[in-house]
Amino acid sequence: MNMEFIPALRGSFNLNDYENAVEHFDWSEVEAKFSWFKTGKINIVHEAIDRHALSTKKDKVALYYKDEYRKEQFTFKEMMEMTNKAGNMFKKFNVLKGDRVFIYTPRSPEMYFCLLGAIKVGAIVGPLFEAFMDAAVYDRLNDSEAKILVTTPELVSRVPLEKLPKLEKIVLVGDEIEETDQIVSFNKHFEEASDELEIEWMDREDGMLLHYTSGSTGKPKGVLHVHNAMIQQYQTAQWVLDLNEDDIYWCTADPGWVTGTVYGVFGPWLNGVTNVVRGGRFNPNDWYQTIEDYSVTVWYSAPTAFRMLMGIGEELTQKFNLKSLRHILSVGEPLNPEVVRWGLRVFNLRIHDTWWMTETGAMMVCNYPCLNIKPGSMGKPIPGIEAAIIDDNGNVLPPNRMGNLALKMGWPSMMRSIWNNPNKYKEYFTHNGWYISGDSAYMDEDGYFWFQGRIDDVINTSGERVGPFEVESKLVEHPAIAEAGVIGIPDPVQGMRIKAFISLREGYTPTSDLEEEIRLFVKEELSAHAVPKKIEFKEKLPKTRSGKIMRRVLKAWELDLPTGDLSTMED
Ligand code: PRX
């Protein structure tokens, strides 16, 4: 048993409040803070932007944006005007309540204007990570029947427009372009649009955000979130991110992933806090520079990034003034105790692990400022959340027993459906009243949760969820490949790396050129993060009699473990 712990901080949510909240807290207490309390109607962007723009906070900086080429800032009032303009632009393109507007651009202020502007007019926004390639983009736009796509002249070449009859308009952000009926210029229409908008008032249960994520079988699934999620997004940003009036907050995640929307947009802005966005790729110098330039106080990032920073060495941190930092958090993958110790050494701060998922819509199990941290543990359930370890029959297990990490249904930010796929949605609820996360974990005698792994075959590489089925399906589209099985293998920096076992069709021989070609094929069709870093060619792959590749056996081969029960394997 791990006995090490790092004592609590003071934070604005103190241990008394916490203990009291665990006993008595009810989400309805938070509801009273929003306007639906009076009107019954809501729009998350009103609460995140306009509410502050119409208050004494109007001239406070909402967004600091910086990348290699641009350095800009926008007050809450300016954000209201910009998102109004974007909203009016979408209205002109006939966006109606419930329509899907997808945003497929690198980070830029315009991305944030469009994301929020579209929600303002009642649309459901689908953010797409810029590294997605043709097939990945197609699957998502097709499944969601997107009406509008905001993208750039560079990225639009990856969108198979001819196969997407439902897509009415492509809005290109960037250089001047020659417009057609379908392809229009963001600059032009945004410029022309009024900065006053009649916001669309929504019901709490109306959709606002559609994030595609991977499971172990089937195509990526569209996780739908509703305006009601704001209750928990707002509250966790206070309790766990510990955001206060004067904080300068930086979340490093891209809005293509759920952390980048929920805590890169809504968490801070629902609380009226100044938000920093650093565009461009990970680069240690730029990252430390960002903390120094903006005097960042609260920093939310991911284990892979911390491990990369740790790998570069501590000398680099001495070249920057990082004294403004007061609170650091992590999400997306297991946070190694070693990284927590590194954080204590170089920042003199604890790194607070937080656990949640695309599906949960907000944080669930966390380390708060007021809790002692046990390095390696994800912390405890937040007030209002009941988490437990259950066995495969739905029985709650006692402490220190490993099982399914499950959550009692009924939290505000829970996904409301899987787009177009009610059966997939049902798969999460195999045990009465419990949401089954797919993670395995145990809870210790003090109520701390310890992540053990995924129960399914989902691969978490650098905090990005990759479905093995999606990669396998792509691989077998390559002319040389007969069969493919994909698993995650442990990696010290990325958490996991993707490995593909491949059997070739007759007439093909395994060569390093072919290996490279296969990697490029996946990269160009799906995305860089889905590329198998390791490929091993095999004569034959282990399959069940019904023809399913047995990833369990592949894992056992890889890790030199016993292969277990092989009774279902074909001869
Ligand atoms: O396996 C868990 C892992 O990431 C999965 C959720 O991935 P995604 O939906 O992409 O959301 C990531 C960010 C919210 C989980 O099922 N995961 C997330 N947080 C942690 C984690 N694994 C270990 N420790 C964490 N703190």
Coordinates of C-alpha atoms and ligand atoms in Angstrom, one line a residue:
M1 CA 0.0 0.0 0.0
N2 CA 1.2 3.5 -0.9
M3 CA 1.6 5.5 2.3
E4 CA 3.2 8.6 0.9
F5 CA 1.1 11.7 0.9
I6 CA 1.6 15.4 0.3
P7 CA -0.3 17.6 2.7
A8 CA -3.2 19.8 1.7
L9 CA -3.1 23.4 0.6
R10 CA -5.5 26.0 1.7
G11 CA -7.5 26.9 -1.5
S12 CA -10.7 28.8 -1.4
F13 CA -12.7 25.6 -0.9
N14 CA -11.4 24.5 2.4
L15 CA -11.6 21.1 4.2
N16 CA -14.6 22.2 6.3
D17 CA -16.5 23.3 3.2
Y18 CA -15.5 20.1 1.5
E19 CA -16.6 17.8 4.2
N20 CA -19.8 19.7 4.6
A21 CA -20.4 19.5 0.9
V22 CA -19.7 15.8 0.7
E23 CA -22.5 15.4 3.3
H24 CA -25.0 17.9 2.2
F25 CA -24.3 19.3 -1.2
D26 CA -27.1 19.2 -3.8
W27 CA -26.6 20.3 -7.4
S28 CA -29.7 22.4 -7.2
E29 CA -27.8 24.9 -5.0
V30 CA -25.7 25.8 -8.1
E31 CA -28.7 26.2 -10.4
A32 CA -29.8 29.3 -8.5
K33 CA -26.7 31.1 -9.8
F34 CA -27.9 31.1 -13.4
S35 CA -30.6 32.9 -15.2
W36 CA -32.9 30.0 -15.9
F37 CA -33.7 30.2 -12.3
K38 CA -35.8 33.1 -13.2
T39 CA -36.8 32.4 -16.9
G40 CA -36.6 28.7 -17.3
K41 CA -34.5 29.2 -20.4
I42 CA -30.7 29.2 -20.7
N43 CA -27.8 29.6 -23.1
I44 CA -24.4 28.5 -21.8
V45 CA -22.7 31.3 -23.8
H46 CA -24.9 33.9 -22.2
E47 CA -23.6 32.7 -18.8
A48 CA -20.0 32.3 -20.0
I49 CA -19.6 35.6 -21.9
D50 CA -22.6 38.0 -22.1
R51 CA -23.4 37.9 -18.4
H52 CA -19.9 39.2 -17.6
A53 CA -19.9 41.6 -20.6
L54 CA -23.0 43.2 -19.2
S55 CA -21.5 43.5 -15.7
T56 CA -18.7 45.5 -14.1
K57 CA -16.4 42.8 -15.6
K58 CA -17.0 44.1 -19.1
D59 CA -13.4 45.5 -19.5
K60 CA -11.7 42.6 -17.9
V61 CA -9.6 40.5 -20.2
A62 CA -11.4 37.3 -21.1
L63 CA -9.0 35.9 -23.6
Y64 CA -5.3 36.2 -24.1
Y65 CA -4.4 34.6 -27.3
K66 CA -0.8 33.9 -28.6
D67 CA 0.8 31.8 -31.2
E68 CA 3.9 32.1 -33.4
Y69 CA 2.3 34.9 -35.5
R70 CA -0.3 36.6 -33.3
K71 CA -0.7 38.1 -29.9
E72 CA -4.1 39.4 -29.1
Q73 CA -6.4 40.0 -26.2
F74 CA -10.2 40.4 -25.9
T75 CA -12.3 41.7 -23.0
F76 CA -15.6 40.1 -22.0
K77 CA -17.3 42.9 -23.9
E78 CA -15.3 42.3 -27.0
M79 CA -15.9 38.6 -26.7
M80 CA -19.6 39.3 -26.6
E81 CA -19.4 41.4 -29.7
M82 CA -17.2 38.9 -31.6
T83 CA -19.4 35.9 -30.6
N84 CA -22.5 38.0 -31.6
K85 CA -20.9 38.6 -35.0
A86 CA -20.2 34.9 -35.5
G87 CA -23.7 34.1 -34.4
N88 CA -25.2 36.5 -36.9
M89 CA -23.0 35.0 -39.6
F90 CA -24.3 31.5 -38.8
K91 CA -27.9 32.8 -38.8
K92 CA -27.3 34.2 -42.3
F93 CA -26.2 30.7 -43.3
N94 CA -29.5 29.5 -42.1
V95 CA -28.2 27.7 -38.9
L96 CA -31.3 26.7 -36.9
K97 CA -31.6 25.4 -33.4
G98 CA -30.2 21.9 -33.1
D99 CA -28.2 22.1 -36.4
R100 CA -24.6 20.8 -36.2
V101 CA -21.8 23.2 -36.9
F102 CA -18.4 21.7 -37.0
I103 CA -15.2 23.6 -36.4
Y104 CA -12.0 22.1 -37.9
T105 CA -9.3 24.7 -37.5
P106 CA -6.1 25.2 -35.6
R107 CA -6.5 27.3 -32.4
S108 CA -7.1 30.9 -33.2
P109 CA -9.4 33.6 -31.7
E110 CA -11.8 32.9 -34.6
M111 CA -12.1 29.3 -33.5
Y112 CA -13.4 30.5 -30.1
F113 CA -15.7 33.1 -31.7
C114 CA -17.2 30.5 -34.0
L115 CA -17.6 27.8 -31.3
L116 CA -19.4 30.2 -28.9
G117 CA -21.3 32.1 -31.7
A118 CA -22.7 28.9 -33.0
I119 CA -24.0 27.8 -29.6
K120 CA -25.4 31.3 -29.1
V121 CA -27.8 30.7 -32.1
G122 CA -28.8 27.3 -30.8
A123 CA -26.5 25.1 -32.8
I124 CA -24.7 22.0 -31.5
V125 CA -21.0 22.4 -32.0
G126 CA -18.6 19.6 -33.1
P127 CA -15.0 20.5 -32.6
L128 CA -12.5 18.5 -34.7
F129 CA -8.9 18.3 -33.9
E130 CA -6.7 19.8 -36.7
A131 CA -4.6 16.7 -37.0
F132 CA -7.5 14.6 -38.3
M133 CA -7.2 13.4 -41.8
D134 CA -9.7 12.6 -44.6
A135 CA -11.4 9.5 -43.3
A136 CA -11.6 10.6 -39.7
V137 CA -13.1 14.0 -40.7
Y138 CA -15.5 12.3 -43.1
D139 CA -16.8 9.8 -40.4
R140 CA -17.6 12.6 -38.0
L141 CA -19.2 15.0 -40.5
N142 CA -21.2 12.2 -42.0
D143 CA -22.4 10.6 -38.8
S144 CA -23.5 14.0 -37.3
E145 CA -25.0 15.2 -40.6
A146 CA -23.2 18.5 -40.1
K147 CA -24.7 21.5 -41.9
I148 CA -21.9 23.9 -41.6
L149 CA -18.1 23.4 -41.4
V150 CA -15.7 26.1 -40.4
T151 CA -12.2 25.3 -41.5
T152 CA -9.2 26.8 -43.2
P153 CA -8.0 26.8 -46.9
E154 CA -5.2 24.3 -45.8
L155 CA -7.5 21.9 -44.0
V156 CA -10.4 21.9 -46.5
S157 CA -8.5 19.7 -48.9
R158 CA -8.9 16.9 -46.4
V159 CA -12.7 17.2 -46.4
P160 CA -14.3 14.9 -49.0
L161 CA -17.1 17.4 -49.9
E162 CA -18.6 15.4 -52.7
K163 CA -19.5 12.6 -50.2
L164 CA -21.2 15.0 -47.7
P165 CA -24.5 16.0 -49.3
K166 CA -25.8 17.4 -46.0
L167 CA -23.0 20.0 -45.7
E168 CA -24.5 23.2 -46.9
K169 CA -21.7 25.7 -46.3
I170 CA -18.0 25.6 -45.8
V171 CA -16.7 28.7 -44.1
L172 CA -13.0 29.3 -44.7
V173 CA -11.0 31.2 -42.1
G174 CA -7.9 32.8 -43.5
D175 CA -6.7 34.4 -46.7
E176 CA -9.1 35.9 -49.2
I177 CA -10.7 33.3 -51.3
E178 CA -12.8 33.0 -54.4
E179 CA -16.3 32.3 -53.0
T180 CA -18.7 29.7 -54.5
D181 CA -22.3 29.0 -53.4
Q182 CA -21.0 26.5 -50.9
I183 CA -17.6 27.8 -50.0
V184 CA -17.6 31.2 -48.3
S185 CA -15.2 33.5 -46.7
F186 CA -15.2 33.9 -42.9
N187 CA -13.5 37.3 -43.1
K188 CA -16.1 38.7 -45.4
H189 CA -19.2 37.5 -43.6
F190 CA -17.9 38.1 -40.2
E191 CA -16.9 41.6 -41.1
E192 CA -20.4 42.3 -42.4
A193 CA -22.2 40.8 -39.5
S194 CA -23.7 43.0 -36.8
D195 CA -22.3 42.8 -33.3
E196 CA -25.7 42.8 -31.8
L197 CA -27.5 39.4 -31.6
E198 CA -30.7 38.1 -30.3
I199 CA -29.5 35.1 -28.5
E200 CA -31.4 31.8 -28.8
W201 CA -32.8 30.8 -25.4
M202 CA -32.6 27.1 -24.9
D203 CA -34.0 24.4 -22.7
R204 CA -31.5 23.0 -20.2
E205 CA -31.7 19.7 -21.9
D206 CA -31.0 21.0 -25.4
G207 CA -27.7 19.9 -27.0
M208 CA -24.7 22.2 -27.3
L209 CA -21.6 20.1 -27.8
L210 CA -20.8 17.0 -29.8
H211 CA -17.4 15.4 -29.1
Y212 CA -16.5 12.3 -31.0
T213 CA -14.5 9.8 -29.0
S214 CA -13.3 6.2 -29.4
G215 CA -14.4 3.0 -27.9
S216 CA -13.0 -0.5 -28.4
T217 CA -15.4 -1.4 -31.1
G218 CA -17.0 0.4 -34.0
K219 CA -16.5 3.8 -35.4
P220 CA -15.9 6.8 -33.1
K221 CA -19.1 7.8 -31.2
G222 CA -20.6 11.2 -30.9
V223 CA -21.0 12.1 -27.3
L224 CA -23.8 14.7 -26.9
H225 CA -23.7 17.3 -24.1
V226 CA -26.4 19.7 -23.2
H227 CA -26.6 23.3 -21.8
N228 CA -27.3 21.9 -18.3
A229 CA -23.7 20.7 -18.1
M230 CA -22.7 24.2 -17.2
I231 CA -23.8 23.5 -13.6
Q232 CA -21.0 21.1 -13.0
Q233 CA -18.5 22.8 -15.3
Y234 CA -18.9 26.0 -13.3
Q235 CA -18.7 24.4 -9.9
T236 CA -15.7 22.1 -10.6
A237 CA -13.8 25.1 -11.9
Q238 CA -14.3 26.6 -8.5
W239 CA -13.7 23.6 -6.4
V240 CA -11.0 21.8 -8.2
L241 CA -9.3 24.4 -10.5
D242 CA -9.7 26.7 -7.5
L243 CA -10.4 29.7 -9.9
N244 CA -10.8 33.1 -8.3
E245 CA -11.5 36.5 -9.5
D246 CA -7.8 37.5 -10.1
D247 CA -6.5 34.2 -11.6
I248 CA -4.9 34.0 -15.0
Y249 CA -5.7 30.5 -16.1
W250 CA -4.1 28.4 -18.8
C251 CA -5.5 25.1 -20.0
T252 CA -3.2 23.6 -22.6
A253 CA -5.7 21.3 -24.3
D254 CA -7.0 21.8 -27.8
P255 CA -10.8 22.2 -28.1
G256 CA -10.8 19.2 -30.4
W257 CA -10.7 17.2 -27.1
V258 CA -13.2 17.6 -24.3
T259 CA -10.7 19.2 -21.9
G260 CA -10.2 22.0 -24.4
T261 CA -13.9 22.8 -24.5
V262 CA -15.0 22.1 -20.9
Y263 CA -12.0 23.5 -19.1
G264 CA -10.5 25.5 -22.0
V265 CA -13.7 27.5 -22.6
F266 CA -16.6 26.9 -20.2
G267 CA -15.0 26.3 -16.8
P268 CA -13.0 29.5 -16.7
W269 CA -15.5 31.8 -18.5
L270 CA -18.6 30.6 -16.6
N271 CA -16.6 31.9 -13.6
G272 CA -15.6 35.2 -15.4
V273 CA -11.9 34.3 -15.2
T274 CA -9.1 35.4 -17.6
N275 CA -8.2 32.6 -19.9
V276 CA -5.0 32.1 -21.8
V277 CA -4.8 30.2 -25.1
R278 CA -1.5 29.3 -26.5
G279 CA -1.9 28.2 -30.2
G280 CA 0.7 26.0 -32.0
R281 CA 2.3 22.8 -30.9
F282 CA 4.0 21.7 -27.7
N283 CA 7.3 23.4 -27.2
P284 CA 9.0 23.6 -23.8
N285 CA 10.4 27.1 -24.3
D286 CA 7.1 28.5 -25.5
W287 CA 5.2 26.8 -22.7
Y288 CA 7.4 28.2 -20.0
Q289 CA 7.4 31.6 -21.8
T290 CA 3.6 31.6 -21.8
I291 CA 3.6 31.1 -18.0
E292 CA 6.0 34.0 -17.6
D293 CA 4.5 36.4 -20.2
Y294 CA 1.0 36.1 -18.8
S295 CA 1.9 35.5 -15.1
V296 CA -0.3 32.3 -15.3
T297 CA -1.5 31.4 -11.8
V298 CA -3.5 28.2 -12.5
W299 CA -2.3 25.7 -15.1
Y300 CA -4.2 22.6 -16.3
S301 CA -2.3 20.2 -18.5
A302 CA -1.6 16.5 -19.1
P303 CA 0.9 13.8 -17.9
T304 CA 2.6 13.4 -21.3
A305 CA 3.4 17.1 -21.4
F306 CA 4.7 17.1 -17.8
R307 CA 6.8 14.0 -18.6
M308 CA 8.3 15.8 -21.7
L309 CA 9.1 18.9 -19.6
M310 CA 10.5 16.7 -17.0
G311 CA 12.7 14.9 -19.6
I312 CA 14.1 18.2 -20.8
G313 CA 15.6 18.9 -17.4
E314 CA 15.2 21.4 -14.7
E315 CA 17.8 23.9 -15.9
L316 CA 15.3 25.2 -18.5
T317 CA 12.8 26.1 -15.8
Q318 CA 15.5 28.3 -14.2
K319 CA 15.6 30.5 -17.3
F320 CA 12.0 31.6 -16.8
N321 CA 10.1 33.4 -14.0
L322 CA 7.5 30.8 -13.1
K323 CA 6.7 32.3 -9.7
S324 CA 3.2 33.4 -10.6
L325 CA 2.0 29.7 -10.6
R326 CA 0.0 28.7 -7.6
H327 CA -2.0 25.7 -8.7
I328 CA -1.3 22.9 -11.2
L329 CA -3.6 20.2 -12.4
S330 CA -3.4 17.2 -14.7
V331 CA -5.9 15.1 -16.7
G332 CA -6.2 12.4 -19.3
E333 CA -3.8 9.7 -18.3
P334 CA -2.3 8.2 -15.1
L335 CA -0.1 10.8 -13.4
N336 CA 3.0 9.1 -12.2
P337 CA 4.2 9.8 -8.6
E338 CA 7.5 10.6 -10.2
V339 CA 5.9 13.5 -12.0
V340 CA 4.3 14.7 -8.8
R341 CA 7.6 14.8 -7.1
W342 CA 9.2 16.6 -10.1
G343 CA 6.4 19.2 -9.7
L344 CA 7.2 19.7 -6.0
R345 CA 10.9 20.1 -6.9
V346 CA 10.7 22.5 -9.8
F347 CA 7.6 24.5 -9.0
N348 CA 7.3 23.9 -5.3
L349 CA 3.7 23.0 -6.1
R350 CA 1.6 19.9 -6.0
I351 CA 0.3 18.6 -9.3
H352 CA -3.4 17.7 -8.8
D353 CA -4.6 14.8 -10.8
T354 CA -8.2 14.9 -12.0
W355 CA -10.2 12.0 -13.5
W356 CA -13.1 12.3 -15.9
M357 CA -14.1 11.3 -19.5
T358 CA -15.6 12.8 -22.6
E359 CA -18.8 11.1 -21.5
T360 CA -18.9 12.5 -18.0
G361 CA -18.8 16.1 -19.3
A362 CA -16.9 17.4 -16.3
M363 CA -14.5 16.3 -13.5
M364 CA -15.6 13.4 -11.3
V365 CA -12.8 12.1 -9.1
C366 CA -10.1 14.7 -8.2
N367 CA -7.5 16.0 -5.9
Y368 CA -8.6 19.3 -4.5
P369 CA -6.4 21.9 -2.9
C370 CA -7.8 21.0 0.5
L371 CA -7.1 17.2 0.3
N372 CA -3.9 15.5 1.1
I373 CA -2.5 14.1 -2.1
K374 CA -1.4 10.5 -2.3
P375 CA 0.9 10.5 -5.4
G376 CA -0.4 8.0 -8.0
S377 CA -4.0 8.4 -6.8
M378 CA -6.7 10.3 -8.8
G379 CA -8.2 11.6 -5.5
K380 CA -11.7 11.4 -4.3
P381 CA -15.1 11.9 -5.9
I382 CA -16.2 15.5 -5.9
P383 CA -19.3 16.4 -3.7
G384 CA -22.5 15.5 -5.5
I385 CA -20.8 12.5 -7.2
E386 CA -21.0 8.9 -6.0
A387 CA -18.2 6.7 -7.3
A388 CA -17.6 3.1 -6.5
I389 CA -15.8 0.0 -7.6
I390 CA -18.2 -2.6 -8.7
D391 CA -17.7 -6.2 -9.9
D392 CA -19.1 -7.6 -13.1
N393 CA -22.5 -8.3 -11.4
G394 CA -22.9 -4.8 -10.2
N395 CA -22.0 -5.5 -6.5
V396 CA -20.1 -2.7 -4.8
L397 CA -16.7 -4.0 -3.7
P398 CA -15.0 -3.2 -0.4
P399 CA -11.8 -1.1 -0.3
N400 CA -8.6 -2.3 -2.0
R401 CA -10.4 -4.6 -4.4
M402 CA -9.9 -4.0 -8.1
G403 CA -13.0 -3.7 -10.3
N404 CA -15.0 -1.5 -12.6
L405 CA -14.8 2.2 -11.8
A406 CA -18.5 3.2 -11.8
L407 CA -20.5 6.3 -11.1
K408 CA -24.1 6.6 -9.8
M409 CA -26.2 8.2 -12.5
G410 CA -27.6 11.7 -12.1
W411 CA -24.9 14.2 -12.3
P412 CA -25.6 17.4 -14.3
S413 CA -22.9 17.2 -17.0
M414 CA -23.5 13.6 -18.0
M415 CA -23.7 13.0 -21.8
R416 CA -27.3 12.7 -22.9
S417 CA -26.9 10.4 -25.9
I418 CA -24.5 8.9 -28.4
W419 CA -25.4 10.5 -31.7
N420 CA -27.4 8.3 -33.9
N421 CA -26.7 5.2 -31.8
P422 CA -29.0 4.5 -28.9
N423 CA -27.6 1.0 -28.5
K424 CA -24.0 2.3 -28.0
Y425 CA -25.4 4.6 -25.3
K426 CA -27.0 1.6 -23.5
E427 CA -23.7 -0.2 -23.4
Y428 CA -22.6 2.1 -20.6
F429 CA -25.5 1.1 -18.3
T430 CA -25.2 -2.6 -17.9
H431 CA -25.8 -2.4 -14.1
N432 CA -28.8 -0.8 -12.6
G433 CA -28.2 2.9 -12.0
W434 CA -24.5 2.8 -12.6
Y435 CA -22.5 4.3 -15.4
I436 CA -19.7 2.0 -16.3
S437 CA -16.6 4.0 -17.2
G438 CA -14.6 1.2 -18.8
D439 CA -11.7 1.9 -16.4
S440 CA -10.5 -0.5 -13.8
A441 CA -9.5 0.9 -10.4
Y442 CA -9.6 0.3 -6.7
M443 CA -10.5 2.5 -3.8
D444 CA -8.3 2.5 -0.7
E445 CA -9.5 2.6 2.9
D446 CA -9.3 6.4 2.9
G447 CA -11.6 6.7 -0.1
Y448 CA -8.9 7.5 -2.6
F449 CA -9.2 6.1 -6.1
W450 CA -6.3 4.4 -7.9
F451 CA -6.5 4.0 -11.7
Q452 CA -5.4 0.5 -12.9
G453 CA -6.1 0.5 -16.6
R454 CA -8.8 0.2 -19.2
I455 CA -11.0 -2.8 -19.1
D456 CA -11.7 -2.6 -22.8
D457 CA -9.0 -2.3 -25.5
V458 CA -9.1 1.5 -25.8
I459 CA -5.6 2.9 -26.2
N460 CA -4.6 6.1 -24.4
T461 CA -1.6 7.6 -26.1
S462 CA -0.4 10.9 -24.9
G463 CA -3.9 11.4 -23.3
E464 CA -5.6 10.9 -26.6
R465 CA -8.1 8.0 -26.9
V466 CA -7.6 5.8 -29.9
G467 CA -10.0 3.0 -30.8
P468 CA -8.1 -0.1 -31.9
F469 CA -10.9 -1.0 -34.2
E470 CA -10.7 2.2 -36.1
V471 CA -7.0 1.7 -36.7
E472 CA -7.4 -2.0 -37.6
S473 CA -10.2 -1.1 -40.1
K474 CA -8.0 1.4 -41.8
L475 CA -5.0 -0.9 -41.9
V476 CA -7.0 -3.6 -43.7
E477 CA -7.9 -1.1 -46.4
H478 CA -4.2 -1.1 -47.4
P479 CA -3.7 -3.5 -50.4
A480 CA -0.9 -5.4 -48.7
I481 CA -2.7 -6.2 -45.5
A482 CA -4.8 -9.2 -44.9
E483 CA -5.4 -8.9 -41.2
A484 CA -4.5 -6.5 -38.4
G485 CA -4.7 -6.4 -34.7
V486 CA -3.9 -3.3 -32.7
I487 CA -2.9 -2.9 -29.1
G488 CA -1.4 -0.4 -26.7
I489 CA 2.0 -1.1 -25.2
P490 CA 3.5 0.8 -22.3
D491 CA 5.7 3.8 -23.0
P492 CA 7.5 6.0 -20.5
V493 CA 6.6 9.3 -22.1
Q494 CA 3.3 8.8 -24.0
G495 CA 1.8 6.4 -21.5
M496 CA 1.0 4.0 -24.3
R497 CA 2.2 3.5 -27.8
I498 CA 0.3 1.9 -30.6
K499 CA 1.5 -1.4 -31.9
A500 CA 0.0 -3.2 -34.9
F501 CA 0.3 -6.9 -35.6
I502 CA -0.1 -7.4 -39.3
S503 CA -0.5 -10.4 -41.6
L504 CA 0.2 -9.7 -45.2
R505 CA -1.7 -10.8 -48.3
E506 CA -0.1 -13.4 -50.6
G507 CA 2.6 -11.9 -52.8
Y508 CA 3.7 -9.2 -50.2
T509 CA 6.9 -9.5 -48.2
P510 CA 7.6 -7.6 -45.0
T511 CA 10.1 -4.8 -45.6
S512 CA 10.9 -1.6 -43.8
D513 CA 9.7 0.3 -46.8
L514 CA 6.3 -1.4 -46.5
E515 CA 6.3 -0.6 -42.8
E516 CA 6.9 3.1 -43.6
E517 CA 4.2 3.0 -46.3
I518 CA 1.7 1.5 -43.9
R519 CA 2.5 4.2 -41.3
L520 CA 2.0 7.0 -43.8
F521 CA -1.2 5.4 -45.0
V522 CA -2.7 5.6 -41.5
K523 CA -1.3 9.1 -40.9
E524 CA -2.7 10.4 -44.1
E525 CA -6.1 8.8 -43.7
L526 CA -6.8 9.0 -39.9
S527 CA -4.3 11.1 -38.0
A528 CA -0.8 11.2 -36.7
H529 CA -1.7 10.1 -33.3
A530 CA -3.4 6.9 -34.6
V531 CA -0.2 5.7 -36.4
P532 CA 1.2 2.4 -35.1
K533 CA 4.7 3.3 -33.8
K534 CA 5.6 -0.3 -33.9
I535 CA 4.6 -2.9 -36.5
E536 CA 5.2 -6.6 -36.3
F537 CA 4.5 -8.9 -39.2
K538 CA 3.0 -12.3 -38.4
E539 CA 2.0 -15.2 -40.6
K540 CA -1.3 -15.4 -38.9
L541 CA -3.1 -13.6 -36.2
P542 CA -5.0 -15.2 -33.3
K543 CA -8.7 -15.1 -33.9
T544 CA -11.8 -16.5 -32.3
R545 CA -13.9 -19.0 -34.3
S546 CA -16.2 -16.1 -35.2
G547 CA -13.2 -14.3 -36.7
K548 CA -12.6 -11.7 -34.1
I549 CA -8.9 -10.8 -33.6
M550 CA -7.9 -11.7 -30.0
R551 CA -6.2 -8.6 -28.8
R552 CA -5.8 -10.3 -25.4
V553 CA -3.5 -12.8 -27.0
L554 CA -1.5 -10.1 -28.9
K555 CA -1.0 -8.3 -25.5
A556 CA 0.1 -11.5 -23.9
W557 CA 2.6 -12.1 -26.7
E558 CA 3.9 -8.6 -26.4
L559 CA 4.3 -8.5 -22.7
D560 CA 5.4 -12.1 -22.4
L561 CA 2.4 -13.1 -20.3
P562 CA 0.4 -16.2 -20.2
T563 CA -2.2 -16.2 -23.0
G564 CA -5.0 -17.4 -20.8
D565 CA -8.1 -19.3 -22.0
L566 CA -7.7 -20.1 -25.7
S567 CA -10.8 -22.3 -26.0
T568 CA -12.6 -19.8 -28.3
M569 CA -9.5 -19.5 -30.6
E570 CA -9.9 -20.9 -34.1
D571 CA -7.7 -23.9 -34.9
Ligands
PRX1 O1 -8.9 5.8 -19.1 C1 -9.2 7.1 -18.5 C2 -8.3 8.1 -19.0 O2 -8.8 8.7 -20.1 C3 -10.1 8.2 -20.4 C4 -11.0 9.2 -20.9 O3 -10.5 9.8 -22.1 P1 -11.2 11.0 -22.7 O4 -12.7 10.7 -22.9 O5 -10.4 11.3 -24.0 O6 -11.1 12.2 -21.7 C5 -9.9 12.6 -21.3 C6 -9.9 13.9 -20.5 C7 -11.1 14.1 -19.7 C8 -10.6 7.6 -19.1 O7 -11.5 6.5 -19.3 N1 -8.1 9.1 -17.9 C9 -8.6 10.3 -17.8 N2 -8.2 11.0 -16.7 C10 -7.3 10.1 -16.1 C11 -7.3 8.9 -16.9 N3 -6.5 7.9 -16.5 C12 -5.8 8.0 -15.4 N4 -5.8 9.1 -14.6 C13 -6.5 10.1 -14.9 N5 -6.5 11.2 -14.2

